[in-house]
JSON list of C-alpha atoms in Angstrom, two decimals:
[
{"chain": "J", "resi": 1, "resn": "ALA", "atom": "CA", "xyz": [0.00, 0.00, 0.00]},
{"chain": "J", "resi": 2, "resn": "GLU", "atom": "CA", "xyz": [3.01, 2.30, -0.16]},
{"chain": "J", "resi": 3, "resn": "THR", "atom": "CA", "xyz": [2.51, 2.78, -3.89]},
{"chain": "J", "resi": 4, "resn": "ALA", "atom": "CA", "xyz": [0.23, 5.60, -4.98]},
{"chain": "J", "resi": 5, "resn": "PHE", "atom": "CA", "xyz": [-3.12, 4.74, -6.55]},
{"chain": "J", "resi": 6, "resn": "PRO", "atom": "CA", "xyz": [-3.85, 7.99, -8.40]},
{"chain": "J", "resi": 7, "resn": "ASN", "atom": "CA", "xyz": [-7.08, 6.73, -10.00]},
{"chain": "J", "resi": 8, "resn": "LEU", "atom": "CA", "xyz": [-8.51, 4.76, -7.08]},
{"chain": "J", "resi": 9, "resn": "SER", "atom": "CA", "xyz": [-11.83, 6.25, -6.08]},
{"chain": "J", "resi": 10, "resn": "ASP", "atom": "CA", "xyz": [-13.91, 3.22, -5.06]},
{"chain": "J", "resi": 11, "resn": "LEU", "atom": "CA", "xyz": [-12.69, 0.69, -2.49]},
{"chain": "J", "resi": 12, "resn": "ARG", "atom": "CA", "xyz": [-14.70, -2.17, -1.01]},
{"chain": "J", "resi": 13, "resn": "PHE", "atom": "CA", "xyz": [-13.65, -4.57, 1.73]},
{"chain": "J", "resi": 14, "resn": "THR", "atom": "CA", "xyz": [-17.01, -6.16, 2.50]},
{"chain": "J", "resi": 15, "resn": "HIS", "atom": "CA", "xyz": [-17.30, -9.52, 4.26]},
{"chain": "J", "resi": 16, "resn": "SER", "atom": "CA", "xyz": [-13.54, -9.42, 4.91]},
{"chain": "J", "resi": 17, "resn": "ASP", "atom": "CA", "xyz": [-13.42, -10.03, 8.68]},
{"chain": "J", "resi": 18, "resn": "LEU", "atom": "CA", "xyz": [-11.74, -6.64, 9.22]},
{"chain": "J", "resi": 19, "resn": "ASP", "atom": "CA", "xyz": [-11.44, -5.49, 12.83]},
{"chain": "J", "resi": 20, "resn": "ASP", "atom": "CA", "xyz": [-10.48, -2.20, 14.48]},
{"chain": "J", "resi": 21, "resn": "ASP", "atom": "CA", "xyz": [-6.76, -2.85, 14.05]},
{"chain": "J", "resi": 22, "resn": "ALA", "atom": "CA", "xyz": [-7.22, -3.42, 10.31]},
{"chain": "J", "resi": 23, "resn": "ALA", "atom": "CA", "xyz": [-9.33, -0.26, 10.05]},
{"chain": "J", "resi": 24, "resn": "ALA", "atom": "CA", "xyz": [-6.57, 1.71, 11.80]},
{"chain": "J", "resi": 25, "resn": "VAL", "atom": "CA", "xyz": [-4.01, 0.36, 9.34]},
{"chain": "J", "resi": 26, "resn": "LEU", "atom": "CA", "xyz": [-6.20, 1.36, 6.39]},
{"chain": "J", "resi": 27, "resn": "ALA", "atom": "CA", "xyz": [-6.72, 4.80, 7.92]},
{"chain": "J", "resi": 28, "resn": "GLY", "atom": "CA", "xyz": [-2.96, 5.27, 7.98]},
{"chain": "J", "resi": 29, "resn": "VAL", "atom": "CA", "xyz": [-2.36, 4.59, 4.28]},
{"chain": "J", "resi": 30, "resn": "PRO", "atom": "CA", "xyz": [-1.51, 7.85, 2.46]},
{"chain": "J", "resi": 31, "resn": "ALA", "atom": "CA", "xyz": [-2.04, 6.17, -0.92]},
{"chain": "J", "resi": 32, "resn": "LEU", "atom": "CA", "xyz": [-5.81, 6.07, -0.25]},
{"chain": "J", "resi": 33, "resn": "ARG", "atom": "CA", "xyz": [-6.16, 9.85, -0.47]},
{"chain": "J", "resi": 34, "resn": "THR", "atom": "CA", "xyz": [-8.19, 9.66, -3.71]},
{"chain": "J", "resi": 35, "resn": "VAL", "atom": "CA", "xyz": [-10.84, 7.25, -2.34]},
{"chain": "J", "resi": 36, "resn": "ARG", "atom": "CA", "xyz": [-14.33, 8.77, -2.38]},
{"chain": "J", "resi": 37, "resn": "TYR", "atom": "CA", "xyz": [-16.44, 5.62, -1.83]},
{"chain": "J", "resi": 38, "resn": "PHE", "atom": "CA", "xyz": [-15.19, 3.32, 0.93]},
{"chain": "J", "resi": 39, "resn": "ASP", "atom": "CA", "xyz": [-17.28, 0.30, 1.87]},
{"chain": "J", "resi": 40, "resn": "VAL", "atom": "CA", "xyz": [-16.26, -1.84, 4.85]},
{"chain": "J", "resi": 41, "resn": "GLY", "atom": "CA", "xyz": [-19.67, -3.35, 5.50]},
{"chain": "J", "resi": 42, "resn": "TYR", "atom": "CA", "xyz": [-20.13, -6.78, 7.09]},
{"chain": "J", "resi": 43, "resn": "ASN", "atom": "CA", "xyz": [-16.93, -6.80, 9.15]},
{"chain": "J", "resi": 44, "resn": "ARG", "atom": "CA", "xyz": [-16.07, -6.52, 12.87]},
{"chain": "J", "resi": 45, "resn": "ILE", "atom": "CA", "xyz": [-15.45, -2.76, 13.12]},
{"chain": "J", "resi": 46, "resn": "THR", "atom": "CA", "xyz": [-16.48, -1.04, 16.35]},
{"chain": "J", "resi": 47, "resn": "GLY", "atom": "CA", "xyz": [-16.32, 2.60, 17.38]},
{"chain": "J", "resi": 48, "resn": "ARG", "atom": "CA", "xyz": [-12.53, 2.65, 17.58]},
{"chain": "J", "resi": 49, "resn": "GLY", "atom": "CA", "xyz": [-12.07, 1.48, 13.98]},
{"chain": "J", "resi": 50, "resn": "ALA", "atom": "CA", "xyz": [-14.82, 3.71, 12.62]},
{"chain": "J", "resi": 51, "resn": "THR", "atom": "CA", "xyz": [-13.29, 6.71, 14.39]},
{"chain": "J", "resi": 52, "resn": "ALA", "atom": "CA", "xyz": [-9.87, 5.93, 12.91]},
{"chain": "J", "resi": 53, "resn": "LEU", "atom": "CA", "xyz": [-11.36, 5.87, 9.41]},
{"chain": "J", "resi": 54, "resn": "LEU", "atom": "CA", "xyz": [-13.49, 8.97, 9.86]},
{"chain": "J", "resi": 55, "resn": "CYS", "atom": "CA", "xyz": [-10.64, 10.98, 11.38]},
{"chain": "J", "resi": 56, "resn": "SER", "atom": "CA", "xyz": [-7.92, 9.84, 8.99]},
{"chain": "J", "resi": 57, "resn": "PRO", "atom": "CA", "xyz": [-6.00, 12.68, 7.35]},
{"chain": "J", "resi": 58, "resn": "HIS", "atom": "CA", "xyz": [-5.57, 10.40, 4.33]},
{"chain": "J", "resi": 59, "resn": "LEU", "atom": "CA", "xyz": [-9.29, 9.84, 3.76]},
{"chain": "J", "resi": 60, "resn": "THR", "atom": "CA", "xyz": [-10.42, 13.48, 3.80]},
{"chain": "J", "resi": 61, "resn": "GLY", "atom": "CA", "xyz": [-11.86, 13.20, 0.29]},
{"chain": "J", "resi": 62, "resn": "MET", "atom": "CA", "xyz": [-14.13, 10.34, 1.30]},
{"chain": "J", "resi": 63, "resn": "ALA", "atom": "CA", "xyz": [-17.75, 11.10, 0.45]},
{"chain": "J", "resi": 64, "resn": "PHE", "atom": "CA", "xyz": [-19.24, 7.76, 1.59]},
{"chain": "J", "resi": 65, "resn": "ILE", "atom": "CA", "xyz": [-18.27, 5.12, 4.11]},
{"chain": "J", "resi": 66, "resn": "GLY", "atom": "CA", "xyz": [-20.33, 1.95, 4.33]},
{"chain": "J", "resi": 67, "resn": "LEU", "atom": "CA", "xyz": [-20.40, 0.44, 7.80]},
{"chain": "J", "resi": 68, "resn": "GLU", "atom": "CA", "xyz": [-23.45, -1.79, 7.46]},
{"chain": "J", "resi": 69, "resn": "GLU", "atom": "CA", "xyz": [-23.56, -4.87, 9.68]},
{"chain": "J", "resi": 70, "resn": "ASN", "atom": "CA", "xyz": [-20.59, -3.86, 11.82]},
{"chain": "J", "resi": 71, "resn": "PRO", "atom": "CA", "xyz": [-20.78, -3.73, 15.64]},
{"chain": "J", "resi": 72, "resn": "VAL", "atom": "CA", "xyz": [-20.45, 0.07, 15.44]},
{"chain": "J", "resi": 73, "resn": "ARG", "atom": "CA", "xyz": [-23.95, 0.12, 13.92]},
{"chain": "J", "resi": 74, "resn": "GLY", "atom": "CA", "xyz": [-25.48, -1.86, 16.79]}
]
């Protein structure tokens, strides 16, 4: 993930068993700065992981984040 993805605007990690630690890693990837649609539905993300994604300085262009069926939604 250290390589730039200049045309990446849509990223989906649904049903991937991602947890808060994985969400924090994704939030720290500068190469994801062009992502506008980010779907991490159907994983194991709680408030800590969702906060990391929403507060990431690398995901400031994000227009949508899908968190369906994650514990954070419960």
